[in-house]
Amino acid sequence: MKLHLRERFSTHEGMHALIKKKGSINPTMVLGLILALVLTYLIAIPVVMLITESVRVHSIDVSYFQQEEGAFTLRYFQRALVSRVSSVLFLSPLMNTLVIATCITLCTTIVGYILAWIITRTDIRLKRIFATLAVVPFMLPSWSYAAAWITLFKNRKQAGAPGILEVMGFTIPDYLAYGPLPIIICLTMHYFPLAFLMFGNAFQRIDSQMEESAQILGANKLQTAIHILLPVMKPAIMSTILLTFARTVGTFGTPYTLGRPVRFNTLSTSLYFTYQSGEPGVMAVIALAMLIIGALLVALDVYVLREYKRYVTMGGKGQMSRPFTLGPMQIPMNLLVGCFLFVVIVLPLSILALSTFMVTPGWFVKDNFTLQFWFAEETRVREAVPGLLRDPTLLSVAWTSIKVAGIGALICGTLGTLVGYAVVRLQQYRLSKYLRHLSFLPYLVPGIGFGAAYLVLFATGRGPIPALYGTLLLMILAMSVMYLPLTTRSSISSMAQMGAEPEEAAMILGAGWFTRMFKIVIPIQKRSLFSGILLAFIQGMKELSLVIMLAVPGLEVLTTLSIRYTDNALMQMSNGVILIIAFVTFLLTAVSQRLTKTSLAQGIGG
């Protein structure tokens, strides 16, 4: 009898049969249907609404268009694509976005590839330290490098105190202070850890015997790198290119900080400016264009990964990883990597920190150093502006950030775990595929585009759902859904590894669905759940592109507060807020790594 039961419950079909026998309702199916309804409303409908907003007349344009509100129109597309202002609104920002995204992707791929090769494939010293430091830039807010850059290179074209170099007597040209060049440099410094992680993990799986065999057959190191390493690294290279390109398209803080003084707009900043100027129809067109770019990139990624098996380099016999001997170049290589990491980590943070203690950055005299930007009841540079740690607004905004990121992360982690459970346990149903694809949809939409979609859906009440614009709940909902792809993918992978056997044993003993979830599934998945919640919380604390569309006066978070200080030419205050965000992010990352005994760079350089 026991053998019969074991054979019967060895598959998902057997598990499903037992559920059907014990009752007519399948709790997992009910869960899947509820999740499908909730995610359809929170993910699919906002995207559909964004599309419809681009082809319907808005109330603000009724008299100008001489059409009824809600009537079909293509005039927003016409204004964005072929009008006299189309170049300013859409065409130039589109071209600027594609150009800087291409350059950033190229630079990021090269830097990440070289650094990953040095740390994983050579006998360089301090591997673990270098590998850990290499992921630090990605923990910082994306525009923190832009803030450091503007503090160092700012010239008098922008209001407020000049940059450090100009105060020291250097003349800084506009092309170096603002525009595409500094945007490319700053975002390369922020995004290269993505490439490093992907290439580092890929290099770890490559058997060094292939390189050694090629060299025995007469190939030199350059030929080996081109004909052996590059082909087998193709999947990692393509994934890095597509992921970096997609993230660059949606980034807002850096193009806003460095592009606005010279009117260099990207799609993200153009979308924000059209929203600020009261053009919801054109805003929807720009957001739709960003959605299409994201969809094309993901489709290309799926196509590329279909060929992944052609590049498998690990077989059943194990692998060898014999490091390349640097010889006399070991010390210079250590110095080179150390200097690079100093430039991308220590130098920017030092510039930001130093600026918060100087009235005029770059003027190194005793009277110029001050603590007023942190502790004064009223700073000398601007009346009625207290120091950060004396400002009650900072505490309120910080608490709002923690609430939005914290509650959003809890919802995100819980939803991700439930979706992962439903996807794995309902594999024989189409509902599983629907949930898998739907939960991944937020990845297609850049943050500022997703914020625009939520703005459209919740700006007015619809049926039993009230208008949520300007409320904390709207921010929380948007945050919890934005990072759902991260937690869902992690949960699906973890659930698939767990298997159905523990639940099957509990079912034989008569345990109900809720008992199995709370006594078996959640305890087994607690590490994955905890990691997902912390990752979403850390990302939420430094999120700007999403919340910039949803923040209103009286409802700000730390990231929007930093941008507001920038707009008011209070760079010291803005830099101080960035340092607070960085400190919280580092602290949370350290705690999460200690509790889960993992790290982003785990295994790389080991």
Coordinates of C-alpha atoms in Angstrom, one line a residue:
M1 CA 0.0 0.0 0.0
K2 CA 2.8 2.4 0.9
L3 CA 4.6 1.6 -2.4
H4 CA 1.4 2.2 -4.3
L5 CA 0.9 5.6 -2.7
R6 CA 4.6 6.6 -3.3
E7 CA 4.2 5.7 -7.0
R8 CA 0.9 7.5 -7.2
F9 CA 2.2 10.8 -5.7
S10 CA 5.6 10.9 -7.6
T11 CA 4.2 13.3 -10.2
H12 CA 2.2 16.5 -10.2
E13 CA -0.6 14.6 -11.8
G14 CA -0.8 12.3 -8.9
M15 CA -0.8 15.2 -6.5
H16 CA -3.6 16.8 -8.5
A17 CA -5.6 13.5 -8.5
L18 CA -5.5 13.4 -4.7
I19 CA -6.7 16.9 -4.4
K20 CA -9.6 16.2 -6.7
K21 CA -10.5 13.0 -4.8
K22 CA -10.5 14.8 -1.4
G23 CA -12.6 17.7 -2.6
S24 CA -13.9 19.4 -5.7
I25 CA -11.9 22.6 -5.1
N26 CA -8.2 22.7 -6.0
P27 CA -6.7 25.3 -3.6
T28 CA -3.6 25.8 -5.8
M29 CA -5.8 26.5 -8.8
V30 CA -7.9 28.9 -6.8
L31 CA -4.7 30.7 -5.8
G32 CA -3.5 30.8 -9.4
L33 CA -6.8 32.3 -10.6
I34 CA -6.7 34.9 -7.8
L35 CA -3.1 35.8 -8.7
A36 CA -4.0 36.0 -12.4
L37 CA -6.9 38.5 -11.6
V38 CA -4.8 40.6 -9.3
L39 CA -1.7 40.8 -11.6
T40 CA -3.9 41.4 -14.7
Y41 CA -5.3 44.5 -12.9
L42 CA -1.9 45.6 -11.6
I43 CA 0.2 44.9 -14.6
A44 CA -1.6 44.2 -17.8
I45 CA -4.4 46.8 -17.5
P46 CA -2.0 49.7 -16.7
V47 CA -0.1 48.9 -19.9
V48 CA -3.3 48.6 -21.9
M49 CA -4.5 51.9 -20.4
L50 CA -1.2 53.5 -21.4
I51 CA -1.8 52.4 -25.0
T52 CA -5.4 53.7 -25.1
E53 CA -4.3 57.1 -23.6
S54 CA -2.2 57.7 -26.6
V55 CA -5.2 57.5 -29.0
R56 CA -8.0 59.1 -27.0
V57 CA -8.8 62.8 -26.6
H58 CA -8.0 64.2 -23.1
S59 CA -10.1 66.7 -21.3
I60 CA -7.4 69.3 -21.6
D61 CA -7.5 69.1 -25.4
V62 CA -11.2 69.0 -26.0
S63 CA -11.6 72.6 -27.1
Y64 CA -8.4 72.6 -29.2
F65 CA -9.2 69.3 -31.0
Q66 CA -12.9 70.1 -31.2
Q67 CA -13.7 66.5 -30.3
E68 CA -15.4 64.9 -27.4
E69 CA -13.4 63.7 -24.5
G70 CA -12.4 60.0 -25.0
A71 CA -12.9 60.2 -28.8
F72 CA -10.4 58.3 -31.0
T73 CA -7.5 60.5 -32.3
L74 CA -4.0 60.1 -33.8
R75 CA -3.1 63.7 -33.2
Y76 CA -0.8 62.9 -30.3
F77 CA 1.2 60.6 -32.5
Q78 CA 1.2 63.3 -35.1
R79 CA 2.4 65.9 -32.6
A80 CA 5.2 63.5 -31.4
L81 CA 6.3 62.3 -34.9
V82 CA 5.6 64.8 -37.6
S83 CA 4.8 68.2 -36.1
R84 CA 7.0 71.3 -35.9
V85 CA 7.9 70.3 -32.3
S86 CA 8.3 66.6 -32.9
S87 CA 12.1 66.9 -32.9
V88 CA 12.1 68.5 -29.4
L89 CA 9.4 66.2 -28.0
F90 CA 10.3 62.8 -29.4
L91 CA 12.6 62.4 -32.4
S92 CA 15.8 64.0 -30.9
P93 CA 15.2 62.4 -27.4
L94 CA 14.8 59.0 -29.2
M95 CA 18.0 59.5 -31.1
N96 CA 19.8 60.7 -28.0
T97 CA 18.6 57.7 -26.1
L98 CA 19.6 55.2 -28.7
V99 CA 23.1 56.8 -29.1
I100 CA 23.9 57.0 -25.4
A101 CA 22.4 53.5 -24.7
T102 CA 24.6 52.1 -27.5
C103 CA 27.8 53.8 -26.2
I104 CA 27.1 52.9 -22.5
T105 CA 26.3 49.3 -23.5
L106 CA 29.6 49.0 -25.5
C107 CA 31.7 50.6 -22.7
T108 CA 30.0 48.6 -20.0
T109 CA 30.5 45.3 -21.9
I110 CA 34.2 46.0 -22.5
V111 CA 34.9 47.1 -19.0
G112 CA 32.9 44.2 -17.4
Y113 CA 34.5 41.6 -19.7
I114 CA 38.1 42.7 -19.0
L115 CA 37.6 43.0 -15.3
A116 CA 35.8 39.7 -15.0
W117 CA 38.6 38.0 -17.0
I118 CA 41.3 39.4 -14.9
I119 CA 39.6 38.4 -11.6
T120 CA 38.4 34.9 -12.6
R121 CA 41.0 33.7 -15.2
T122 CA 44.3 35.1 -13.9
D123 CA 46.3 34.6 -10.7
I124 CA 45.8 38.2 -9.6
R125 CA 45.9 38.7 -5.8
L126 CA 43.1 40.0 -3.6
K127 CA 40.5 38.3 -5.9
R128 CA 37.7 38.1 -3.3
I129 CA 38.2 41.8 -2.2
F130 CA 38.2 43.0 -5.8
A131 CA 35.2 40.9 -6.7
T132 CA 33.2 42.3 -3.7
L133 CA 34.2 45.9 -4.5
A134 CA 33.3 45.5 -8.1
V135 CA 29.6 45.2 -7.4
V136 CA 29.5 48.3 -5.0
P137 CA 28.7 50.9 -7.7
F138 CA 25.5 49.0 -8.5
M139 CA 24.3 49.5 -4.9
L140 CA 24.5 53.3 -5.3
P141 CA 21.7 55.4 -6.7
S142 CA 22.2 55.6 -10.5
W143 CA 22.6 59.4 -10.4
S144 CA 25.1 59.5 -7.6
Y145 CA 27.9 59.5 -10.2
A146 CA 26.2 62.4 -12.0
A147 CA 26.0 64.3 -8.7
A148 CA 29.8 63.7 -8.1
W149 CA 30.5 64.6 -11.7
I150 CA 28.6 67.9 -11.5
T151 CA 30.2 68.7 -8.2
L152 CA 33.6 68.3 -9.8
F153 CA 33.1 69.6 -13.3
K154 CA 30.2 72.1 -13.0
N155 CA 30.8 75.4 -14.7
R156 CA 28.9 78.7 -14.5
K157 CA 26.3 77.7 -17.2
Q158 CA 24.2 76.3 -14.3
A159 CA 23.0 78.3 -11.3
G160 CA 24.6 77.9 -7.9
A161 CA 28.2 77.5 -6.8
P162 CA 30.7 76.4 -9.5
G163 CA 32.4 73.0 -9.4
I164 CA 35.6 72.2 -7.7
L165 CA 37.8 72.4 -10.7
E166 CA 36.5 75.8 -11.8
V167 CA 37.0 77.2 -8.3
M168 CA 40.6 75.9 -8.6
G169 CA 41.1 77.9 -11.7
F170 CA 40.4 75.4 -14.5
T171 CA 38.0 76.3 -17.4
I172 CA 35.5 73.6 -18.0
P173 CA 33.9 73.4 -21.4
D174 CA 30.2 72.6 -21.7
Y175 CA 30.8 69.3 -23.4
L176 CA 32.8 68.0 -20.5
A177 CA 30.5 69.4 -17.8
Y178 CA 27.1 68.4 -19.3
G179 CA 25.6 66.4 -22.1
P180 CA 26.2 63.0 -23.6
L181 CA 29.9 62.5 -22.7
P182 CA 29.5 62.8 -18.9
I183 CA 26.2 60.8 -19.1
I184 CA 28.0 57.9 -20.9
I185 CA 30.9 58.0 -18.4
C186 CA 28.7 58.1 -15.3
L187 CA 26.3 55.4 -16.4
T188 CA 29.1 53.2 -17.5
M189 CA 30.6 53.4 -14.0
H190 CA 27.2 52.6 -12.5
Y191 CA 26.2 49.7 -14.8
F192 CA 29.5 47.9 -15.4
P193 CA 28.9 45.6 -12.3
L194 CA 26.0 44.0 -14.2
A195 CA 28.4 43.0 -17.0
F196 CA 31.1 42.0 -14.4
L197 CA 28.6 39.6 -12.6
M198 CA 27.3 38.0 -15.8
F199 CA 30.8 37.6 -17.3
G200 CA 32.3 36.5 -14.0
N201 CA 29.7 33.7 -13.6
A202 CA 30.2 32.6 -17.2
F203 CA 34.0 32.5 -16.9
Q204 CA 33.7 30.4 -13.8
R205 CA 31.9 27.7 -15.9
I206 CA 34.5 27.6 -18.8
D207 CA 36.9 24.7 -18.7
S208 CA 40.4 26.0 -19.0
Q209 CA 41.4 22.8 -20.8
M210 CA 39.9 24.3 -24.0
E211 CA 42.3 27.3 -23.9
E212 CA 45.2 25.0 -23.1
S213 CA 44.4 22.7 -26.0
A214 CA 44.2 25.6 -28.4
Q215 CA 47.6 26.9 -27.2
I216 CA 49.1 23.3 -27.6
L217 CA 47.9 23.4 -31.2
G218 CA 49.8 26.6 -31.8
A219 CA 47.3 29.3 -31.1
N220 CA 48.6 32.4 -29.4
K221 CA 46.8 34.1 -26.5
L222 CA 45.0 36.6 -28.8
Q223 CA 43.8 33.9 -31.1
T224 CA 42.7 31.8 -28.1
A225 CA 40.7 34.8 -26.8
I226 CA 39.0 35.5 -30.1
H227 CA 38.3 31.9 -31.3
I228 CA 37.8 30.1 -28.0
L229 CA 36.6 32.5 -25.2
L230 CA 34.5 34.9 -27.3
P231 CA 32.3 32.2 -28.9
V232 CA 31.5 30.3 -25.7
M233 CA 30.8 33.7 -24.0
K234 CA 28.2 34.7 -26.6
P235 CA 25.1 34.0 -24.4
A236 CA 26.6 36.1 -21.5
I237 CA 27.7 38.8 -23.9
M238 CA 24.3 39.1 -25.6
S239 CA 22.4 39.0 -22.3
T240 CA 24.7 41.8 -20.9
I241 CA 24.2 43.9 -24.0
L242 CA 20.4 43.6 -23.9
L243 CA 20.0 44.1 -20.1
T244 CA 22.3 47.1 -20.0
F245 CA 20.6 48.7 -23.1
A246 CA 17.2 48.2 -21.5
R247 CA 18.2 49.7 -18.2
T248 CA 19.8 52.7 -19.9
V249 CA 16.7 53.5 -21.9
G250 CA 14.7 53.9 -18.7
T251 CA 17.2 55.7 -16.5
F252 CA 16.2 59.2 -15.5
G253 CA 18.4 60.7 -12.8
T254 CA 21.6 60.9 -14.7
P255 CA 20.2 62.3 -18.0
Y256 CA 18.1 64.8 -15.9
T257 CA 21.1 66.0 -13.9
L258 CA 23.7 66.2 -16.6
G259 CA 21.5 66.8 -19.7
R260 CA 19.1 69.5 -18.6
P261 CA 21.6 72.4 -18.5
V262 CA 22.4 72.0 -22.2
R263 CA 18.8 70.8 -23.1
F264 CA 20.1 67.3 -24.0
N265 CA 16.9 65.2 -23.5
T266 CA 16.4 61.4 -23.6
L267 CA 13.1 59.6 -23.8
S268 CA 12.9 59.4 -20.0
T269 CA 13.4 63.2 -19.4
S270 CA 11.2 64.1 -22.3
L271 CA 8.4 62.0 -20.8
Y272 CA 8.9 63.7 -17.5
F273 CA 8.8 67.2 -19.1
T274 CA 5.7 66.5 -21.1
Y275 CA 4.0 65.3 -18.0
Q276 CA 5.1 68.5 -16.1
S277 CA 3.8 70.6 -19.0
G278 CA 0.4 69.0 -19.0
E279 CA 0.5 66.9 -22.2
P280 CA -0.8 63.4 -21.1
G281 CA -1.4 62.3 -24.7
V282 CA 2.2 62.9 -25.8
M283 CA 3.5 61.5 -22.6
A284 CA 1.6 58.2 -23.4
V285 CA 3.1 58.1 -26.8
I286 CA 6.6 58.5 -25.4
A287 CA 6.0 55.8 -22.8
L288 CA 4.6 53.5 -25.4
A289 CA 7.8 53.9 -27.5
M290 CA 9.8 52.9 -24.4
L291 CA 7.6 49.9 -23.9
I292 CA 8.1 48.9 -27.6
I293 CA 11.9 49.2 -27.2
G294 CA 11.8 47.0 -24.1
A295 CA 9.6 44.4 -25.7
L296 CA 11.9 44.2 -28.7
L297 CA 14.9 43.8 -26.5
V298 CA 13.3 41.0 -24.5
A299 CA 12.2 39.2 -27.7
L300 CA 15.7 39.4 -29.0
D301 CA 17.0 38.1 -25.7
V302 CA 14.6 35.1 -25.9
Y303 CA 15.8 34.4 -29.4
V304 CA 19.4 34.5 -28.5
L305 CA 18.9 32.3 -25.4
R306 CA 17.3 29.6 -27.6
E307 CA 20.7 29.0 -29.1
Y308 CA 22.3 28.7 -25.6
K309 CA 22.8 24.9 -25.7
R310 CA 25.2 25.4 -28.6
Y311 CA 27.6 27.0 -26.2
V312 CA 27.5 24.5 -23.3
T313 CA 31.0 24.1 -21.9
M314 CA 30.4 21.9 -18.9
G315 CA 29.9 18.2 -19.2
G316 CA 29.5 15.3 -16.9
K317 CA 33.3 14.9 -16.2
G318 CA 33.6 18.2 -14.4
Q319 CA 35.8 21.1 -15.3
M320 CA 39.2 22.5 -14.7
S321 CA 40.0 26.2 -14.0
R322 CA 43.7 26.8 -14.1
P323 CA 44.4 30.5 -13.8
F324 CA 46.5 32.4 -16.4
T325 CA 49.9 33.2 -14.9
L326 CA 50.6 37.0 -14.9
G327 CA 54.2 36.6 -14.0
P328 CA 55.9 40.0 -13.7
M329 CA 52.6 41.7 -14.6
Q330 CA 51.0 40.6 -11.4
I331 CA 51.8 43.7 -9.4
P332 CA 51.0 46.2 -12.1
M333 CA 47.7 44.4 -12.8
N334 CA 46.9 44.6 -9.1
L335 CA 47.6 48.3 -9.1
L336 CA 45.6 48.8 -12.3
V337 CA 42.5 47.1 -10.9
G338 CA 42.9 48.8 -7.5
C339 CA 43.2 52.2 -9.1
F340 CA 40.1 51.5 -11.3
L341 CA 38.0 50.5 -8.3
F342 CA 39.3 53.6 -6.4
V343 CA 38.2 55.8 -9.2
V344 CA 34.7 54.3 -9.5
I345 CA 34.0 53.9 -5.7
V346 CA 36.2 55.9 -3.4
L347 CA 36.7 59.0 -5.5
P348 CA 33.0 59.7 -6.2
L349 CA 31.9 59.1 -2.7
S350 CA 34.7 61.2 -1.3
I351 CA 33.7 64.1 -3.7
L352 CA 30.1 63.9 -2.5
A353 CA 31.1 63.7 1.2
L354 CA 33.7 66.6 0.9
S355 CA 31.2 68.8 -0.8
T356 CA 28.7 68.6 2.1
F357 CA 31.4 70.2 4.4
M358 CA 32.3 73.1 2.1
V359 CA 30.4 76.3 1.4
T360 CA 32.2 76.6 -2.0
P361 CA 33.4 73.3 -3.2
G362 CA 37.0 73.4 -4.2
W363 CA 38.1 76.4 -2.1
F364 CA 40.4 74.7 0.4
V365 CA 40.7 77.4 3.1
K366 CA 39.7 77.0 6.8
D367 CA 36.8 79.4 6.8
N368 CA 35.2 77.5 3.9
F369 CA 34.8 74.3 5.8
T370 CA 31.5 74.0 7.7
L371 CA 29.0 71.6 9.3
Q372 CA 26.1 73.8 8.5
F373 CA 24.7 71.6 5.8
W374 CA 24.3 68.8 8.3
F375 CA 23.6 70.5 11.7
A376 CA 22.7 74.2 11.2
E377 CA 19.3 75.5 12.1
E378 CA 19.5 77.7 9.0
T379 CA 22.3 77.5 6.4
R380 CA 24.1 80.6 5.2
V381 CA 23.7 79.8 1.5
R382 CA 19.9 79.8 1.6
E383 CA 17.5 81.3 4.2
A384 CA 15.0 79.1 5.9
V385 CA 16.9 76.0 4.8
P386 CA 18.1 74.0 7.8
G387 CA 20.9 71.4 7.8
L388 CA 19.9 67.9 6.8
L389 CA 20.0 66.4 10.3
R390 CA 18.0 69.5 11.7
D391 CA 15.4 69.4 9.0
P392 CA 12.2 67.7 10.2
T393 CA 11.3 67.2 6.5
L394 CA 14.2 64.7 6.2
L395 CA 12.9 62.5 8.9
S396 CA 9.5 62.5 7.4
V397 CA 10.7 61.8 3.9
A398 CA 13.1 59.1 5.1
W399 CA 10.2 57.4 7.0
T400 CA 8.1 57.6 3.8
S401 CA 10.9 56.0 1.8
I402 CA 11.2 53.2 4.4
K403 CA 7.4 52.7 4.4
V404 CA 7.1 52.6 0.6
A405 CA 10.2 50.4 0.0
G406 CA 9.5 48.2 3.1
I407 CA 5.8 47.5 2.5
G408 CA 6.3 47.3 -1.2
A409 CA 9.1 44.8 -0.7
L410 CA 6.9 42.7 1.6
I411 CA 4.1 42.6 -1.0
C412 CA 6.6 42.0 -3.8
G413 CA 8.3 39.1 -1.9
T414 CA 5.0 37.5 -0.9
L415 CA 3.5 37.8 -4.4
G416 CA 6.7 36.5 -5.9
T417 CA 6.6 33.4 -3.7
L418 CA 3.0 32.7 -4.4
V419 CA 3.4 33.2 -8.1
G420 CA 6.4 30.9 -8.1
Y421 CA 4.4 28.3 -6.2
A422 CA 1.5 28.5 -8.6
V423 CA 3.7 28.4 -11.7
V424 CA 5.6 25.3 -10.6
R425 CA 2.6 23.4 -9.1
L426 CA 0.3 24.1 -12.1
Q427 CA 2.7 23.4 -14.9
Q428 CA 0.2 21.2 -16.7
Y429 CA -2.2 24.2 -17.0
R430 CA -2.0 27.2 -19.4
L431 CA -2.6 29.3 -16.3
S432 CA 1.0 28.6 -15.3
K433 CA 2.4 30.1 -18.5
Y434 CA 0.1 33.1 -18.2
L435 CA 1.3 33.8 -14.7
R436 CA 5.0 33.3 -15.7
H437 CA 4.8 35.8 -18.6
L438 CA 2.5 38.3 -16.9
S439 CA 4.8 38.5 -13.8
F440 CA 7.7 39.2 -16.1
L441 CA 5.9 42.1 -18.0
P442 CA 7.1 44.9 -15.7
Y443 CA 10.7 44.1 -16.9
L444 CA 9.6 45.3 -20.3
V445 CA 8.6 48.7 -19.1
P446 CA 11.2 51.2 -18.0
G447 CA 10.6 52.6 -14.5
I448 CA 9.4 56.1 -15.6
G449 CA 7.1 54.5 -18.2
F450 CA 5.7 52.2 -15.6
G451 CA 5.1 55.2 -13.3
A452 CA 3.3 56.9 -16.2
A453 CA 1.1 53.8 -16.7
Y454 CA 0.1 53.8 -13.0
L455 CA -0.5 57.5 -13.2
V456 CA -3.0 57.0 -16.1
L457 CA -4.8 54.1 -14.4
F458 CA -5.2 55.5 -10.9
A459 CA -5.5 59.2 -11.6
T460 CA -9.3 58.9 -11.5
G461 CA -11.7 56.5 -9.8
R462 CA -12.7 53.5 -11.8
G463 CA -15.7 51.5 -10.5
P464 CA -15.1 50.4 -6.9
I465 CA -11.4 51.5 -7.1
P466 CA -11.0 55.1 -5.9
A467 CA -8.5 57.6 -7.3
L468 CA -5.1 56.9 -5.8
Y469 CA -3.1 59.8 -7.3
G470 CA -1.1 61.5 -4.6
T471 CA -1.5 58.7 -2.1
L472 CA 1.1 56.5 -0.4
L473 CA -0.8 53.4 -1.5
L474 CA -0.2 54.2 -5.2
M475 CA 3.6 54.4 -4.6
I476 CA 3.5 51.1 -2.7
L477 CA 1.5 49.3 -5.4
A478 CA 3.8 50.6 -8.1
M479 CA 7.0 49.6 -6.1
S480 CA 5.7 46.2 -5.3
V481 CA 4.8 45.3 -8.9
M482 CA 7.9 47.0 -10.5
Y483 CA 10.3 44.5 -8.9
L484 CA 8.0 41.5 -9.1
P485 CA 10.1 39.9 -12.0
L486 CA 13.1 39.7 -9.6
T487 CA 11.3 37.8 -6.8
T488 CA 9.1 35.7 -9.2
R489 CA 12.1 34.4 -11.1
S490 CA 14.0 33.6 -7.9
S491 CA 10.9 31.9 -6.4
I492 CA 10.2 29.8 -9.6
S493 CA 13.8 28.5 -9.6
S494 CA 13.7 27.7 -5.9
M495 CA 10.3 26.0 -6.0
A496 CA 11.3 23.9 -8.9
Q497 CA 14.3 22.7 -6.9
M498 CA 12.2 21.8 -3.9
G499 CA 10.0 19.3 -5.7
A500 CA 6.5 18.2 -4.6
E501 CA 7.5 15.3 -2.3
P502 CA 7.4 17.1 1.0
E503 CA 3.8 18.3 0.3
E504 CA 2.8 14.9 -0.9
A505 CA 3.9 13.3 2.3
A506 CA 2.0 15.9 4.3
M507 CA -1.1 15.3 2.2
I508 CA -0.9 11.6 2.9
L509 CA -1.0 12.5 6.6
G510 CA -4.1 14.6 6.0
A511 CA -2.6 18.1 6.1
G512 CA -4.6 20.8 4.4
W513 CA -3.3 23.4 1.9
F514 CA -2.8 26.2 4.4
T515 CA -1.0 23.8 6.8
R516 CA 1.3 22.7 4.0
M517 CA 2.0 26.3 3.0
F518 CA 2.9 27.5 6.5
K519 CA 4.5 24.4 7.9
I520 CA 6.4 23.2 4.8
V521 CA 6.6 25.5 1.8
I522 CA 7.3 28.8 3.5
P523 CA 9.9 27.4 6.0
I524 CA 11.7 25.6 3.1
Q525 CA 11.5 28.8 0.9
K526 CA 12.3 31.3 3.7
R527 CA 15.8 32.0 2.5
S528 CA 14.6 32.7 -1.1
L529 CA 11.7 34.8 0.3
F530 CA 13.9 36.8 2.7
S531 CA 16.5 37.5 -0.1
G532 CA 13.7 38.6 -2.5
I533 CA 12.2 41.0 0.1
L534 CA 15.6 42.5 1.0
L535 CA 16.6 42.9 -2.7
A536 CA 13.3 44.6 -3.5
F537 CA 13.7 46.9 -0.4
I538 CA 17.3 47.9 -1.3
Q539 CA 16.2 48.6 -4.9
G540 CA 13.2 50.6 -3.7
M541 CA 15.3 52.8 -1.4
K542 CA 17.3 54.0 -4.3
E543 CA 14.5 54.1 -6.9
L544 CA 14.0 57.4 -8.8
S545 CA 12.7 56.7 -12.3
L546 CA 9.5 55.2 -11.0
V547 CA 8.6 57.5 -8.1
I548 CA 9.5 60.7 -9.9
M549 CA 6.1 60.3 -11.7
L550 CA 4.1 59.6 -8.6
A551 CA 5.6 61.9 -6.0
V552 CA 3.6 65.0 -5.1
P553 CA 4.3 67.9 -2.7
G554 CA 3.9 66.5 0.8
L555 CA 4.5 63.0 -0.4
E556 CA 8.2 62.7 -1.2
V557 CA 10.9 60.0 -0.8
L558 CA 14.6 60.5 -0.3
T559 CA 15.4 60.2 -4.1
T560 CA 12.9 62.9 -5.1
L561 CA 14.1 65.1 -2.2
S562 CA 17.6 64.9 -3.6
I563 CA 16.4 65.9 -7.1
R564 CA 14.4 68.8 -5.5
Y565 CA 17.6 70.1 -3.8
T566 CA 19.4 69.8 -7.2
D567 CA 16.6 71.8 -8.9
N568 CA 17.1 74.5 -6.2
A569 CA 20.9 74.6 -6.8
L570 CA 21.6 73.2 -3.3
M571 CA 24.1 70.6 -4.4
Q572 CA 25.6 70.1 -0.9
M573 CA 22.1 69.1 0.4
S574 CA 21.4 66.9 -2.6
N575 CA 24.8 65.1 -2.1
G576 CA 24.1 64.7 1.6
V577 CA 20.8 62.9 0.8
I578 CA 22.6 60.6 -1.7
L579 CA 25.1 59.7 1.0
I580 CA 22.3 58.9 3.4
I581 CA 20.7 56.6 0.7
A582 CA 24.1 55.0 0.0
F583 CA 24.7 54.4 3.7
V584 CA 21.2 52.7 4.2
T585 CA 21.7 50.6 1.0
F586 CA 25.2 49.4 2.1
L587 CA 23.9 48.6 5.6
L588 CA 21.0 46.7 4.3
T589 CA 23.1 44.8 1.8
A590 CA 25.6 43.8 4.5
V591 CA 22.8 42.7 6.8
S592 CA 21.2 40.7 4.0
Q593 CA 24.5 39.0 3.1
R594 CA 25.2 38.2 6.7
L595 CA 21.7 36.7 7.3
T596 CA 21.5 34.7 4.1
K597 CA 25.2 33.9 3.9
T598 CA 25.3 34.9 0.3
S599 CA 26.7 37.8 -1.7
L600 CA 26.2 39.3 -5.2
A601 CA 29.7 38.3 -6.1
Q602 CA 29.6 34.9 -4.5
G603 CA 31.9 32.5 -6.2
I604 CA 33.6 35.1 -8.4
G605 CA 37.2 35.3 -7.6
G606 CA 37.0 32.4 -5.2

